[in-house]
Short mmCIF file of C-alpha atoms and ligand atoms in Angstrom, two decimals:
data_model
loop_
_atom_site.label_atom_id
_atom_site.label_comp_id
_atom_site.label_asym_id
_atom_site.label_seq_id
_atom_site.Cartn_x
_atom_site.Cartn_y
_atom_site.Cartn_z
CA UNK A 1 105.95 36.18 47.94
CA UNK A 2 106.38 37.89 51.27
CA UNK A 3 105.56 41.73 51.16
CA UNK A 4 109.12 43.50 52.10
CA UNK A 5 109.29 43.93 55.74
CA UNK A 6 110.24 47.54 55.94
CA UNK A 7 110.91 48.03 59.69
CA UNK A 8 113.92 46.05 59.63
CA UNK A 9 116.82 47.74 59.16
CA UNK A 10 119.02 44.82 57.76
CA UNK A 11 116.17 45.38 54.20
CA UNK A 12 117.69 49.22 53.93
CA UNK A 13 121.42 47.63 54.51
CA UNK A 14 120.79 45.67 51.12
CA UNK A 15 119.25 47.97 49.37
CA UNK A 16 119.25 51.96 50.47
CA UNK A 17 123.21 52.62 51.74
CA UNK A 18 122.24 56.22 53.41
CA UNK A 19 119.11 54.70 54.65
CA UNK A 20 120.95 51.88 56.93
CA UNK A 21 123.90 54.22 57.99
CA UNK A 22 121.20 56.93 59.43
CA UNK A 23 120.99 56.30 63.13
CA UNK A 24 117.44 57.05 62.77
CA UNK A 25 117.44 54.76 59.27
CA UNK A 26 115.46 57.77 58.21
CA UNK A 27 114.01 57.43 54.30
CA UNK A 28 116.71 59.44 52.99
CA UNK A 29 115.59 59.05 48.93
CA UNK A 30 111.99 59.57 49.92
CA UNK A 31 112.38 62.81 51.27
CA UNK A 32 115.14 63.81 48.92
CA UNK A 33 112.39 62.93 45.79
CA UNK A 34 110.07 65.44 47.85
CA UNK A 35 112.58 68.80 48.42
CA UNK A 36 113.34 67.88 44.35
CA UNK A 37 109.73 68.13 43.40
CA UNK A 38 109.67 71.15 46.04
CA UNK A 39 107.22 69.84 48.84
CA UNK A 40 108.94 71.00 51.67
CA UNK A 41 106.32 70.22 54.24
CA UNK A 42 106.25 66.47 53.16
CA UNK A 43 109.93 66.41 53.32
CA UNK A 44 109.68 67.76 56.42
CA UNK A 45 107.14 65.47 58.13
CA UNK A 46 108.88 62.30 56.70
CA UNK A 47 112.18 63.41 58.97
CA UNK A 48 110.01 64.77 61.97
CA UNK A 49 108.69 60.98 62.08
CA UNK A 50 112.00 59.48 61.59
CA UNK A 51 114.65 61.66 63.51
CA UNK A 52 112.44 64.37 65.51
CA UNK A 53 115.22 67.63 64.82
CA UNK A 54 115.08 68.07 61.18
CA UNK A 55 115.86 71.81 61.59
CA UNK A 56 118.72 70.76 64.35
CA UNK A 57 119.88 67.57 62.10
CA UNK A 58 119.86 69.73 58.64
CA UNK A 59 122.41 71.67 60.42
CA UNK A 60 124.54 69.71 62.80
CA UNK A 61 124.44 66.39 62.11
CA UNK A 62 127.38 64.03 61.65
CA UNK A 63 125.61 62.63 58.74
CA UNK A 64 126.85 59.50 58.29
CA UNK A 65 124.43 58.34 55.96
CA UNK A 66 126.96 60.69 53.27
CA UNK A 67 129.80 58.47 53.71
CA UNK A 68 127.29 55.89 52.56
CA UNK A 69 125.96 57.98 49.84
CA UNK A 70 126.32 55.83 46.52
CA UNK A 71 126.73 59.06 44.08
CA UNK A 72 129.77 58.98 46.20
CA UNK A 73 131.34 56.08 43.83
CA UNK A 74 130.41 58.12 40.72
CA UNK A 75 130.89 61.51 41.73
CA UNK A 76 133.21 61.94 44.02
CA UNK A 77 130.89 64.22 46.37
CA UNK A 78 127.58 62.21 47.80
CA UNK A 79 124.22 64.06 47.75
CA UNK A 80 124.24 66.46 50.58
CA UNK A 81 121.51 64.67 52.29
CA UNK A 82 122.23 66.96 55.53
CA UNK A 83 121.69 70.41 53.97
CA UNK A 84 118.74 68.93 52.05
CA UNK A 85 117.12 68.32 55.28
CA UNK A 86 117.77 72.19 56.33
CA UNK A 87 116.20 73.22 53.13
CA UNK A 88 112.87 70.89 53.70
CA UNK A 89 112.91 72.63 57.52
CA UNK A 90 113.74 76.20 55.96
CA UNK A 91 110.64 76.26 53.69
CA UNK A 92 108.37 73.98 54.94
CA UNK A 93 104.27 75.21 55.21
CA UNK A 94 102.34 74.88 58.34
CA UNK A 95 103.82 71.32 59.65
CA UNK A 96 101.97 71.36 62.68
CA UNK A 97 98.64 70.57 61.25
CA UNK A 98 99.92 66.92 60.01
CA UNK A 99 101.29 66.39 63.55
CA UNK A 100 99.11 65.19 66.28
CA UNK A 101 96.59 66.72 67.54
CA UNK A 102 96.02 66.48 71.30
CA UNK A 103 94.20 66.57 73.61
CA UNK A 104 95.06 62.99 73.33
CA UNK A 105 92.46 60.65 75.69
CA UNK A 106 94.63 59.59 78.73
CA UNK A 107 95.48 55.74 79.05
CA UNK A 108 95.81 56.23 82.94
CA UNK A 109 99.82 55.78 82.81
CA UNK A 110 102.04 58.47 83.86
CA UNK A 111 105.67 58.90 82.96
CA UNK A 112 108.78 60.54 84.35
CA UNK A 113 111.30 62.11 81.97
CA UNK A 114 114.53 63.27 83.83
CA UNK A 115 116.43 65.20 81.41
CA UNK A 116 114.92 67.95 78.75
CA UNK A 117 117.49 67.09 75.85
CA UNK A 118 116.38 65.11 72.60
CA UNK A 119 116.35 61.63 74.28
CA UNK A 120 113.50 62.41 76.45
CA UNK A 121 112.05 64.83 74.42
CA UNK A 122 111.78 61.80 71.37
CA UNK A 123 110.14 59.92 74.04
CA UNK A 124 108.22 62.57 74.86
CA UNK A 125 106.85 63.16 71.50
CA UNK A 126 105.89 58.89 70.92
CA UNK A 127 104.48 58.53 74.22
CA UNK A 128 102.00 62.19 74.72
CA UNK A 129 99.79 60.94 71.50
CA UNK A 130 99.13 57.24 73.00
CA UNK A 131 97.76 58.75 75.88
CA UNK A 132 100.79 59.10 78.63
CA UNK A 133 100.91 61.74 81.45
CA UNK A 134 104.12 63.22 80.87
CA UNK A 135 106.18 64.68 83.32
CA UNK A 136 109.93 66.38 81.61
CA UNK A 137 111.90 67.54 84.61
CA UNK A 138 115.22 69.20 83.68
CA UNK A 139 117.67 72.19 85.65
CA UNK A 140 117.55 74.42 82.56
CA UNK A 141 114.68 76.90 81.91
CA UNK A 142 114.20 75.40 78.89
CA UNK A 143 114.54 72.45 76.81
CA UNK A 144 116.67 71.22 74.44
CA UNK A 145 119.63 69.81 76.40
CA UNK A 146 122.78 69.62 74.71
CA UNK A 147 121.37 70.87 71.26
CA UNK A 148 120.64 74.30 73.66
CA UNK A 149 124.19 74.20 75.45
CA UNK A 150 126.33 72.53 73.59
CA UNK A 151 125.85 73.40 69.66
CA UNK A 152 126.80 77.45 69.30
CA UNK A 153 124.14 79.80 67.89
CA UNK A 154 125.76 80.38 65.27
CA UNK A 155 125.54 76.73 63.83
CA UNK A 156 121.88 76.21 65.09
CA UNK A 157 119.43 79.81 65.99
CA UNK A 158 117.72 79.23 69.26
CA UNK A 159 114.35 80.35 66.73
CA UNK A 160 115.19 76.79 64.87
CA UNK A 161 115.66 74.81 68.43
CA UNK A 162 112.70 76.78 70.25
CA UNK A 163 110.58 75.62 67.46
CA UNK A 164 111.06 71.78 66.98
CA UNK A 165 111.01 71.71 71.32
CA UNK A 166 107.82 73.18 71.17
CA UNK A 167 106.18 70.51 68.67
CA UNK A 168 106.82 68.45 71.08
CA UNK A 169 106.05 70.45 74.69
CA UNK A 170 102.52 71.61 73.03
CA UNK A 171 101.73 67.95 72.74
CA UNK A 172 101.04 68.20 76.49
CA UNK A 173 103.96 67.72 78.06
CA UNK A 174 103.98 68.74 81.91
CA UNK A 175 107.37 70.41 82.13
CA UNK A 176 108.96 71.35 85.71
CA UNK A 177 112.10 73.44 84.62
CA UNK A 178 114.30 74.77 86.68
CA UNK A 179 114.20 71.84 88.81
CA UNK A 180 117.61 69.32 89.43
CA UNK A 181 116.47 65.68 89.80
CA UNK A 182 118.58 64.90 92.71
CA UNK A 183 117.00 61.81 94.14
CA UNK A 184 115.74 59.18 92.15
CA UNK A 185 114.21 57.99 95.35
CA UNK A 186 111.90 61.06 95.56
CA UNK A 187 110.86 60.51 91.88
CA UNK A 188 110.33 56.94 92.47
CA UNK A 189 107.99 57.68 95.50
CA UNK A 190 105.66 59.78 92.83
CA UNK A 191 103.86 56.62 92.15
CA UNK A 192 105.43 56.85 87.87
CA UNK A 193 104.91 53.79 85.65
CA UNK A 194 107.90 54.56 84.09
CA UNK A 195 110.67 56.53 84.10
CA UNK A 196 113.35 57.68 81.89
CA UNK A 197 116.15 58.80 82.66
CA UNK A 198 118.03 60.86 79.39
CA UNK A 199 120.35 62.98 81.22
CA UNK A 200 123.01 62.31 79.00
CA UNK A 201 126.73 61.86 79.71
CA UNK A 202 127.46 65.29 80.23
CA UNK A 203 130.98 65.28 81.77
CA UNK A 204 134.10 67.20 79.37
CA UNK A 205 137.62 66.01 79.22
CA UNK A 206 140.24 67.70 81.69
CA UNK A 207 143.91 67.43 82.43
CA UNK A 208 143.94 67.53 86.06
CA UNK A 209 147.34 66.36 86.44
CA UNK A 210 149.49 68.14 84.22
CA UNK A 211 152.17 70.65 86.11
CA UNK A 212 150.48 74.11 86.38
CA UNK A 213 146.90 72.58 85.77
CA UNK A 214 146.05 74.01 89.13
CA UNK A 215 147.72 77.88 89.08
CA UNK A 216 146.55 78.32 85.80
CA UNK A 217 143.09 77.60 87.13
CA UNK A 218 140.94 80.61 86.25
CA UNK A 219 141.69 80.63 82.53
CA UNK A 220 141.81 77.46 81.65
CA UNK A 221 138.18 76.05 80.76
CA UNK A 222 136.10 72.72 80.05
CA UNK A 223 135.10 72.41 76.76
CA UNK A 224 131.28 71.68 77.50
CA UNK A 225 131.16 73.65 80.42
CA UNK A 226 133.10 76.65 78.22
CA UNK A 227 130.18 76.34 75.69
CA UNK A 228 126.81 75.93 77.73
CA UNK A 229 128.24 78.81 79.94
CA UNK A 230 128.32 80.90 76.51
CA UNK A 231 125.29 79.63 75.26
CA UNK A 232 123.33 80.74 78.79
CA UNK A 233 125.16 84.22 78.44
CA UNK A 234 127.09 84.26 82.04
CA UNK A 235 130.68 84.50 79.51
CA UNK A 236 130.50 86.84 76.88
CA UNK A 237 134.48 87.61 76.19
CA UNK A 238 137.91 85.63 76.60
CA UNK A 239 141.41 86.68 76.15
CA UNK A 240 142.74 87.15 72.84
CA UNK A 241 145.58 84.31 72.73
CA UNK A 242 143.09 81.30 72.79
CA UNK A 243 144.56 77.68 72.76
CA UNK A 244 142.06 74.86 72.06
CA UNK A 245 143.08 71.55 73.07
CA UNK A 246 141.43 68.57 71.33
CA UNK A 247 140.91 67.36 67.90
CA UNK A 248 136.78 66.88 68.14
CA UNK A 249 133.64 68.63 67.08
CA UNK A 250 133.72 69.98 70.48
CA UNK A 251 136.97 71.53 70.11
CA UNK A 252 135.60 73.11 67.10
CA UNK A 253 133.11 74.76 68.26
CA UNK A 254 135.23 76.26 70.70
CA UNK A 255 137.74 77.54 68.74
CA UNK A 256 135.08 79.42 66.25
CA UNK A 257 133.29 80.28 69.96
CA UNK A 258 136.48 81.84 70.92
CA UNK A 259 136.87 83.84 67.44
CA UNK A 260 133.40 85.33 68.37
CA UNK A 261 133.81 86.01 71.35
CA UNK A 262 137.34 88.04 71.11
CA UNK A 263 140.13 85.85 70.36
CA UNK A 264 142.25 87.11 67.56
CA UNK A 265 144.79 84.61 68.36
CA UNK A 266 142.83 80.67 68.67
CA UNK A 267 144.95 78.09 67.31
CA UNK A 268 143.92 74.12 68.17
CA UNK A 269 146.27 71.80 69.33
CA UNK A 270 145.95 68.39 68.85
CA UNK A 271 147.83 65.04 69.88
CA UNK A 272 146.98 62.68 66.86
CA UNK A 273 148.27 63.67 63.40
CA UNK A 274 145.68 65.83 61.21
CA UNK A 275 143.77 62.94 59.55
CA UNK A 276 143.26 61.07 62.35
CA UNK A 277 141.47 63.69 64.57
CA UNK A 278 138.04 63.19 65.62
CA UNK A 279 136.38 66.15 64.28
CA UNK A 280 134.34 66.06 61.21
CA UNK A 281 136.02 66.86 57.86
CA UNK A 282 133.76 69.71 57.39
CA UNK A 283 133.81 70.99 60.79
CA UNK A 284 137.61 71.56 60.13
CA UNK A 285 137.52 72.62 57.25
CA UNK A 286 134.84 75.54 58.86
CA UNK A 287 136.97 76.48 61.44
CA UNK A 288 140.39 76.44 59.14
CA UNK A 289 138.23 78.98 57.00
CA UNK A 290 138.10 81.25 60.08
CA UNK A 291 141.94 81.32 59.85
CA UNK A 292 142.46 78.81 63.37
CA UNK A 293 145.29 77.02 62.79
CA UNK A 294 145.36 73.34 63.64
CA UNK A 295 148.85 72.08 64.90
CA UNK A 296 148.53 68.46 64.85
CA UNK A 297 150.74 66.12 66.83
CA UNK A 298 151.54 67.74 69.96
CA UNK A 299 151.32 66.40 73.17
CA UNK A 300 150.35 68.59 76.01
CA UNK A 301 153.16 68.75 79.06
CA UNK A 302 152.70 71.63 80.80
CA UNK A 303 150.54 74.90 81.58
CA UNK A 304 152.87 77.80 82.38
CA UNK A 305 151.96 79.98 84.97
CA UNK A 306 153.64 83.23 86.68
CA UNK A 307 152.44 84.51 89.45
CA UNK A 308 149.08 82.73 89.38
CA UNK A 309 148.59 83.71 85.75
CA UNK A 310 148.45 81.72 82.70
CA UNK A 311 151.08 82.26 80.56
CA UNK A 312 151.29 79.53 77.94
CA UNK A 313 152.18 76.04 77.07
CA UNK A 314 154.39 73.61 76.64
CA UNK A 315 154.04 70.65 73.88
CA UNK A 316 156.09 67.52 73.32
CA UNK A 317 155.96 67.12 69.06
S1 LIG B 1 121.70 63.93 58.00
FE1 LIG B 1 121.70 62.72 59.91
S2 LIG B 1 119.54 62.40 60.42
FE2 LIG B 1 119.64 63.02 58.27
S3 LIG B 1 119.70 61.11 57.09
FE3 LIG B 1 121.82 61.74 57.44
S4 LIG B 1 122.45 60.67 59.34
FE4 LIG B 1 120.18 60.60 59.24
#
């Protein structure tokens, strides 16, 4: 008999459910069996191999290996594999010493990373100990990407990011931040063997032509945009009658944002009905605990301006 080929996925489909439905098909019962018998830094390293963030993931992932979750048939609720993966990051030991350990003998190749957010930084982290030069180029000061801009502190502590991106950077990573890649011919005339580009896709939904869009201009914001701009400190208040348009994950973090940030009045409007909104259940759920109210099936017509000013909103139910 064959031994069980354990690197393809389709073996986890038939047998571990929350396994196959990871992205990152990470060993979900193997590191569960380790938190249980409380060795946290095990736990730990199994995820850091498989998915890179445990700290980020065990907070903000869409975990869809739950769904999967076969206590789900018997009890209702599946294991909360997500949290479990917060407390292996919350109390590991000293993880660094089973990670490796450069200064890793160069194999003469050098690589170009054009984006600091977790897609180059995973390539980062499997390329450094095989002996790749590693350039990370990237506008920010610091890495991290989306999980810096785009996920409020208050979901996921810079400490928790800064940490996991420095596993990685203190593998030897050459990093050149602050710098805009703005010509991939310049890059491509730096001699690279490679070069990846993980910038991302990071454009947010507008509504350039509804009637007022335009007038209304100064206080009316892009979701993304909203939240990196809070997250690198240049907006620190907004009004106090906040309206969210959207119905994903994105929309609610900016409604809890706006709570934070002064909004006594943040209500999300949404066009689809409740259930069929994008958002995840429990990121709803969070920001109906914050008293937001979520008014599902409206259709945005119109931003009302006077004089320049936003005013409100008109819907179509
Ligand atoms: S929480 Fe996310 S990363 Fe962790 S096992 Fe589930 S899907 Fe994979």
């Amino acid at each position: 008999m064959k031994p069980t080929d354990i690197k393809n996925p389709e073996y986890f489909h038939k047998v571990v459910d929350c396994q196959y439905a990871c992205p990152a098909h990470t060993p979900v019962p193997e590191y569960i069996r380790l938190v249980a018998a409380g060795k946290y830094t095990e736990a730990y390293m199994i995820n850091w191999d498989s998915n890179v963030f445990p700290g980020v993931l065990g907070r903000t992932c869409d975990r869809p290996c739950e769904p999967a979750c076969r206590r789900g048939r018997v009890d209702e609720e599946p294991v909360a594999i997500c949290r479990l993966k917060r407390v292996a990051a919350d109390n590991k030991g000293d993880v660094k010493a089973h990670m490796p350990q450069g200064p890793f003998p160069s194999n003469g190749k050098r690589v170009a990373l054009i984006g600091g957010g977790p897609a180059s930084l995973t390539v980062a982290r499997d390329l450094a100990p095989l002996g790749y030069e590693i350039d990370l180029y990237d506008e920010q000061k610091l890495g991290g990407g989306f999980m810096r801009s785009q996920i409020p502190s208050f979901r996921l502590p810079e400490a928790v990011l800064n940490e996991e991106v420095n596993y990685i950077l203190d593998l030897g990573i050459h990093t050149h931040f602050n710098t805009r890649v703005n010509s991939m011919k310049e890059v491509l005339s730096k001699n690279y063997d490679a070069i990846f580009v993980g910038t991302g896709a990071p454009t947010g939904r507008d509504l350039p032509d509804l009637p007022g869009r335009n007038e209304g201009a100064a206080n009316i914001h892009i979701g993304i945009n909203w939240l990196a701009s809070v997250a690198f400190e240049h907006t620190e208040k907004i009004g106090k009658k906040v309206i969210v348009l959207g119905g994903g994950n994105t929309a609610m973090d900016c409604c809890r944002t706006a709570r934070r940030l002064g909004g006594e009045e943040v209500k999300v409007v949404v066009r689809s009905p409740f259930s069929d909104m994008k958002a995840s259940p429990w990121e709803k759920e969070d920001a109906i605990h914050e008293d937001i109210p979520i008014i599902d099936c409206h259709v945005p017509k119109s931003f009302v301006a006077e004089n320049g000013k936003l005013k409100g909103m008109t819907f179509e139910k």
